[in-house]
Amino acid sequence: SNQVKICDFGFARRVDKDSGLYDSTTISGTAEYMPPEQLDGKIMSLKTDVWAMGTVLWEFATGRAPWGSLGGDIHAKLVKLVVQQGEMLPLPDAGDIPSSPPDLAPEYCRLLRVCHKFGMKERPDMAK
């Protein structure tokens, strides 16, 4: 049927072996895909995954890895860029998305923008 489906199983959790509680503030993962709240060590939610999905979609659209090649301590650099300075991934223009149908490109760009809202409450739920 030539349909791509992206899903989030939602079962990956860091568990404290003594208490069995989910630690939603531990920083783990690939820094380039982390939203501001995760980079800053704040409480995360399901909307943290929305940012990461938006970053993957950004990578699909541009054909490039997010944040180029910052090198070195990428986590510290991203905390400075994203959390302290509010810098975001440059969103591609509709015309910059290679080989996409013209009617898809504007919707795709809107999706990227909404997934990368700085405030997690502004991001859509995965169901949307």
PDB file of C-alpha atoms in Angstrom:
ATOM      1  CA  SER A   1       0.000   0.000   0.000  1.00  0.00           C
ATOM      2  CA  ASN A   2       3.098   2.257  -0.016  1.00  0.00           C
ATOM      3  CA  GLN A   3       2.202   3.927   3.282  1.00  0.00           C
ATOM      4  CA  VAL A   4       4.766   4.872   5.882  1.00  0.00           C
ATOM      5  CA  LYS A   5       3.601   4.525   9.458  1.00  0.00           C
ATOM      6  CA  ILE A   6       5.432   6.051  12.387  1.00  0.00           C
ATOM      7  CA  CYS A   7       4.537   4.905  15.856  1.00  0.00           C
ATOM      8  CA  ASP A   8       5.629   5.383  19.423  1.00  0.00           C
ATOM      9  CA  PHE A   9       5.272   2.270  21.510  1.00  0.00           C
ATOM     10  CA  GLY A  10       5.696   4.293  24.698  1.00  0.00           C
ATOM     11  CA  PHE A  11       7.173   1.449  26.711  1.00  0.00           C
ATOM     12  CA  ALA A  12      10.799   2.563  26.970  1.00  0.00           C
ATOM     13  CA  ARG A  13      11.280   3.780  30.534  1.00  0.00           C
ATOM     14  CA  ARG A  14      14.181   4.353  32.887  1.00  0.00           C
ATOM     15  CA  VAL A  15      13.283   2.665  36.138  1.00  0.00           C
ATOM     16  CA  ASP A  16      14.913   3.098  39.521  1.00  0.00           C
ATOM     17  CA  LYS A  17      15.567  -0.495  40.557  1.00  0.00           C
ATOM     18  CA  ASP A  18      14.661   0.212  44.197  1.00  0.00           C
ATOM     19  CA  SER A  19      11.470   2.220  43.771  1.00  0.00           C
ATOM     20  CA  GLY A  20      10.320   1.107  40.327  1.00  0.00           C
ATOM     21  CA  LEU A  21       9.453   4.716  39.467  1.00  0.00           C
ATOM     22  CA  TYR A  22       9.839   6.255  36.042  1.00  0.00           C
ATOM     23  CA  ASP A  23      12.531   8.910  36.109  1.00  0.00           C
ATOM     24  CA  SER A  24      11.262  11.602  33.781  1.00  0.00           C
ATOM     25  CA  THR A  25      14.147  13.994  34.406  1.00  0.00           C
ATOM     26  CA  THR A  26      17.129  11.769  33.642  1.00  0.00           C
ATOM     27  CA  ILE A  27      18.847  12.911  30.489  1.00  0.00           C
ATOM     28  CA  SER A  28      19.373  10.011  28.142  1.00  0.00           C
ATOM     29  CA  GLY A  29      19.147   9.796  24.401  1.00  0.00           C
ATOM     30  CA  THR A  30      20.630  11.530  21.399  1.00  0.00           C
ATOM     31  CA  ALA A  31      21.073  15.226  22.159  1.00  0.00           C
ATOM     32  CA  GLU A  32      20.267  16.360  18.613  1.00  0.00           C
ATOM     33  CA  TYR A  33      16.701  15.042  18.986  1.00  0.00           C
ATOM     34  CA  MET A  34      16.037  16.382  22.495  1.00  0.00           C
ATOM     35  CA  PRO A  35      13.546  19.201  23.092  1.00  0.00           C
ATOM     36  CA  PRO A  36      14.429  22.207  25.268  1.00  0.00           C
ATOM     37  CA  GLU A  37      12.863  20.757  28.428  1.00  0.00           C
ATOM     38  CA  GLN A  38      14.918  17.572  28.160  1.00  0.00           C
ATOM     39  CA  LEU A  39      18.151  19.418  27.365  1.00  0.00           C
ATOM     40  CA  ASP A  40      17.513  21.565  30.432  1.00  0.00           C
ATOM     41  CA  GLY A  41      16.872  18.552  32.700  1.00  0.00           C
ATOM     42  CA  LYS A  42      13.243  19.496  33.320  1.00  0.00           C
ATOM     43  CA  ILE A  43      10.193  17.242  33.549  1.00  0.00           C
ATOM     44  CA  MET A  44       9.293  15.567  30.270  1.00  0.00           C
ATOM     45  CA  SER A  45       5.983  14.397  28.877  1.00  0.00           C
ATOM     46  CA  LEU A  46       4.612  12.615  25.837  1.00  0.00           C
ATOM     47  CA  LYS A  47       5.122  15.899  23.981  1.00  0.00           C
ATOM     48  CA  THR A  48       8.864  15.318  24.311  1.00  0.00           C
ATOM     49  CA  ASP A  49       8.399  12.595  21.691  1.00  0.00           C
ATOM     50  CA  VAL A  50       6.545  15.037  19.427  1.00  0.00           C
ATOM     51  CA  TRP A  51       9.673  17.229  19.265  1.00  0.00           C
ATOM     52  CA  ALA A  52      11.841  14.192  18.488  1.00  0.00           C
ATOM     53  CA  MET A  53       9.438  13.062  15.764  1.00  0.00           C
ATOM     54  CA  GLY A  54       9.522  16.565  14.294  1.00  0.00           C
ATOM     55  CA  THR A  55      13.303  16.403  14.232  1.00  0.00           C
ATOM     56  CA  VAL A  56      13.208  13.062  12.398  1.00  0.00           C
ATOM     57  CA  LEU A  57      10.735  14.551   9.904  1.00  0.00           C
ATOM     58  CA  TRP A  58      13.075  17.554   9.530  1.00  0.00           C
ATOM     59  CA  GLU A  59      15.907  15.152   8.726  1.00  0.00           C
ATOM     60  CA  PHE A  60      13.723  13.344   6.159  1.00  0.00           C
ATOM     61  CA  ALA A  61      12.862  16.654   4.501  1.00  0.00           C
ATOM     62  CA  THR A  62      16.354  18.113   4.358  1.00  0.00           C
ATOM     63  CA  GLY A  63      18.441  14.974   3.933  1.00  0.00           C
ATOM     64  CA  ARG A  64      20.790  16.284   6.640  1.00  0.00           C
ATOM     65  CA  ALA A  65      21.436  15.369  10.244  1.00  0.00           C
ATOM     66  CA  PRO A  66      20.020  17.908  12.707  1.00  0.00           C
ATOM     67  CA  TRP A  67      22.346  20.635  13.969  1.00  0.00           C
ATOM     68  CA  GLY A  68      25.022  19.828  11.376  1.00  0.00           C
ATOM     69  CA  SER A  69      28.299  18.832  12.903  1.00  0.00           C
ATOM     70  CA  LEU A  70      28.577  20.721  16.182  1.00  0.00           C
ATOM     71  CA  GLY A  71      31.176  18.234  17.414  1.00  0.00           C
ATOM     72  CA  GLY A  72      32.640  18.119  20.908  1.00  0.00           C
ATOM     73  CA  ASP A  73      30.249  18.184  23.848  1.00  0.00           C
ATOM     74  CA  ILE A  74      27.103  18.423  21.752  1.00  0.00           C
ATOM     75  CA  HIS A  75      24.806  18.334  24.798  1.00  0.00           C
ATOM     76  CA  ALA A  76      26.427  21.444  26.324  1.00  0.00           C
ATOM     77  CA  LYS A  77      26.373  23.231  22.960  1.00  0.00           C
ATOM     78  CA  LEU A  78      22.686  22.450  22.437  1.00  0.00           C
ATOM     79  CA  VAL A  79      21.801  23.605  25.967  1.00  0.00           C
ATOM     80  CA  LYS A  80      23.446  26.915  25.115  1.00  0.00           C
ATOM     81  CA  LEU A  81      21.851  27.194  21.646  1.00  0.00           C
ATOM     82  CA  VAL A  82      18.344  25.893  22.361  1.00  0.00           C
ATOM     83  CA  VAL A  83      17.675  26.451  26.063  1.00  0.00           C
ATOM     84  CA  GLN A  84      19.624  29.644  26.712  1.00  0.00           C
ATOM     85  CA  GLN A  85      19.459  31.356  23.300  1.00  0.00           C
ATOM     86  CA  GLY A  86      16.172  29.913  21.994  1.00  0.00           C
ATOM     87  CA  GLU A  87      17.688  28.873  18.671  1.00  0.00           C
ATOM     88  CA  MET A  88      15.738  26.334  16.640  1.00  0.00           C
ATOM     89  CA  LEU A  89      16.478  24.104  13.681  1.00  0.00           C
ATOM     90  CA  PRO A  90      16.066  26.207  10.547  1.00  0.00           C
ATOM     91  CA  LEU A  91      12.798  25.030   9.044  1.00  0.00           C
ATOM     92  CA  PRO A  92      12.940  24.267   5.333  1.00  0.00           C
ATOM     93  CA  ASP A  93      10.816  26.253   2.919  1.00  0.00           C
ATOM     94  CA  ALA A  94       8.250  24.202   1.019  1.00  0.00           C
ATOM     95  CA  GLY A  95      10.377  24.526  -2.127  1.00  0.00           C
ATOM     96  CA  ASP A  96      13.417  23.127  -0.322  1.00  0.00           C
ATOM     97  CA  ILE A  97      11.842  19.729   0.351  1.00  0.00           C
ATOM     98  CA  PRO A  98      13.251  17.517  -2.404  1.00  0.00           C
ATOM     99  CA  SER A  99      10.869  15.507  -4.581  1.00  0.00           C
ATOM    100  CA  SER A 100       7.724  16.161  -2.573  1.00  0.00           C
ATOM    101  CA  PRO A 101       4.367  16.816  -4.203  1.00  0.00           C
ATOM    102  CA  PRO A 102       3.638  20.575  -4.170  1.00  0.00           C
ATOM    103  CA  ASP A 103       0.493  20.157  -2.058  1.00  0.00           C
ATOM    104  CA  LEU A 104       2.351  18.091   0.563  1.00  0.00           C
ATOM    105  CA  ALA A 105       5.262  20.451   1.128  1.00  0.00           C
ATOM    106  CA  PRO A 106       3.322  23.307   2.841  1.00  0.00           C
ATOM    107  CA  GLU A 107       1.532  20.850   5.171  1.00  0.00           C
ATOM    108  CA  TYR A 108       4.828  19.138   5.950  1.00  0.00           C
ATOM    109  CA  CYS A 109       6.428  22.470   6.834  1.00  0.00           C
ATOM    110  CA  ARG A 110       3.478  23.368   9.086  1.00  0.00           C
ATOM    111  CA  LEU A 111       3.857  20.004  10.834  1.00  0.00           C
ATOM    112  CA  LEU A 112       7.555  20.678  11.416  1.00  0.00           C
ATOM    113  CA  ARG A 113       6.765  24.085  12.898  1.00  0.00           C
ATOM    114  CA  VAL A 114       4.113  22.804  15.293  1.00  0.00           C
ATOM    115  CA  CYS A 115       6.262  19.836  16.422  1.00  0.00           C
ATOM    116  CA  HIS A 116       9.091  22.246  17.242  1.00  0.00           C
ATOM    117  CA  LYS A 117       7.161  24.692  19.408  1.00  0.00           C
ATOM    118  CA  PHE A 118       9.486  25.742  22.236  1.00  0.00           C
ATOM    119  CA  GLY A 119       6.842  25.267  24.921  1.00  0.00           C
ATOM    120  CA  MET A 120       5.815  21.634  25.169  1.00  0.00           C
ATOM    121  CA  LYS A 121       2.180  22.578  25.904  1.00  0.00           C
ATOM    122  CA  GLU A 122       2.042  24.231  22.470  1.00  0.00           C
ATOM    123  CA  ARG A 123       2.973  20.989  20.675  1.00  0.00           C
ATOM    124  CA  PRO A 124       0.246  18.657  19.397  1.00  0.00           C
ATOM    125  CA  ASP A 125      -0.460  15.230  20.840  1.00  0.00           C
ATOM    126  CA  MET A 126       0.834  12.274  18.842  1.00  0.00           C
ATOM    127  CA  ALA A 127      -2.757  11.372  17.983  1.00  0.00           C
ATOM    128  CA  LYS A 128      -3.095  14.614  16.015  1.00  0.00           C
TER     129      LYS A 128
END
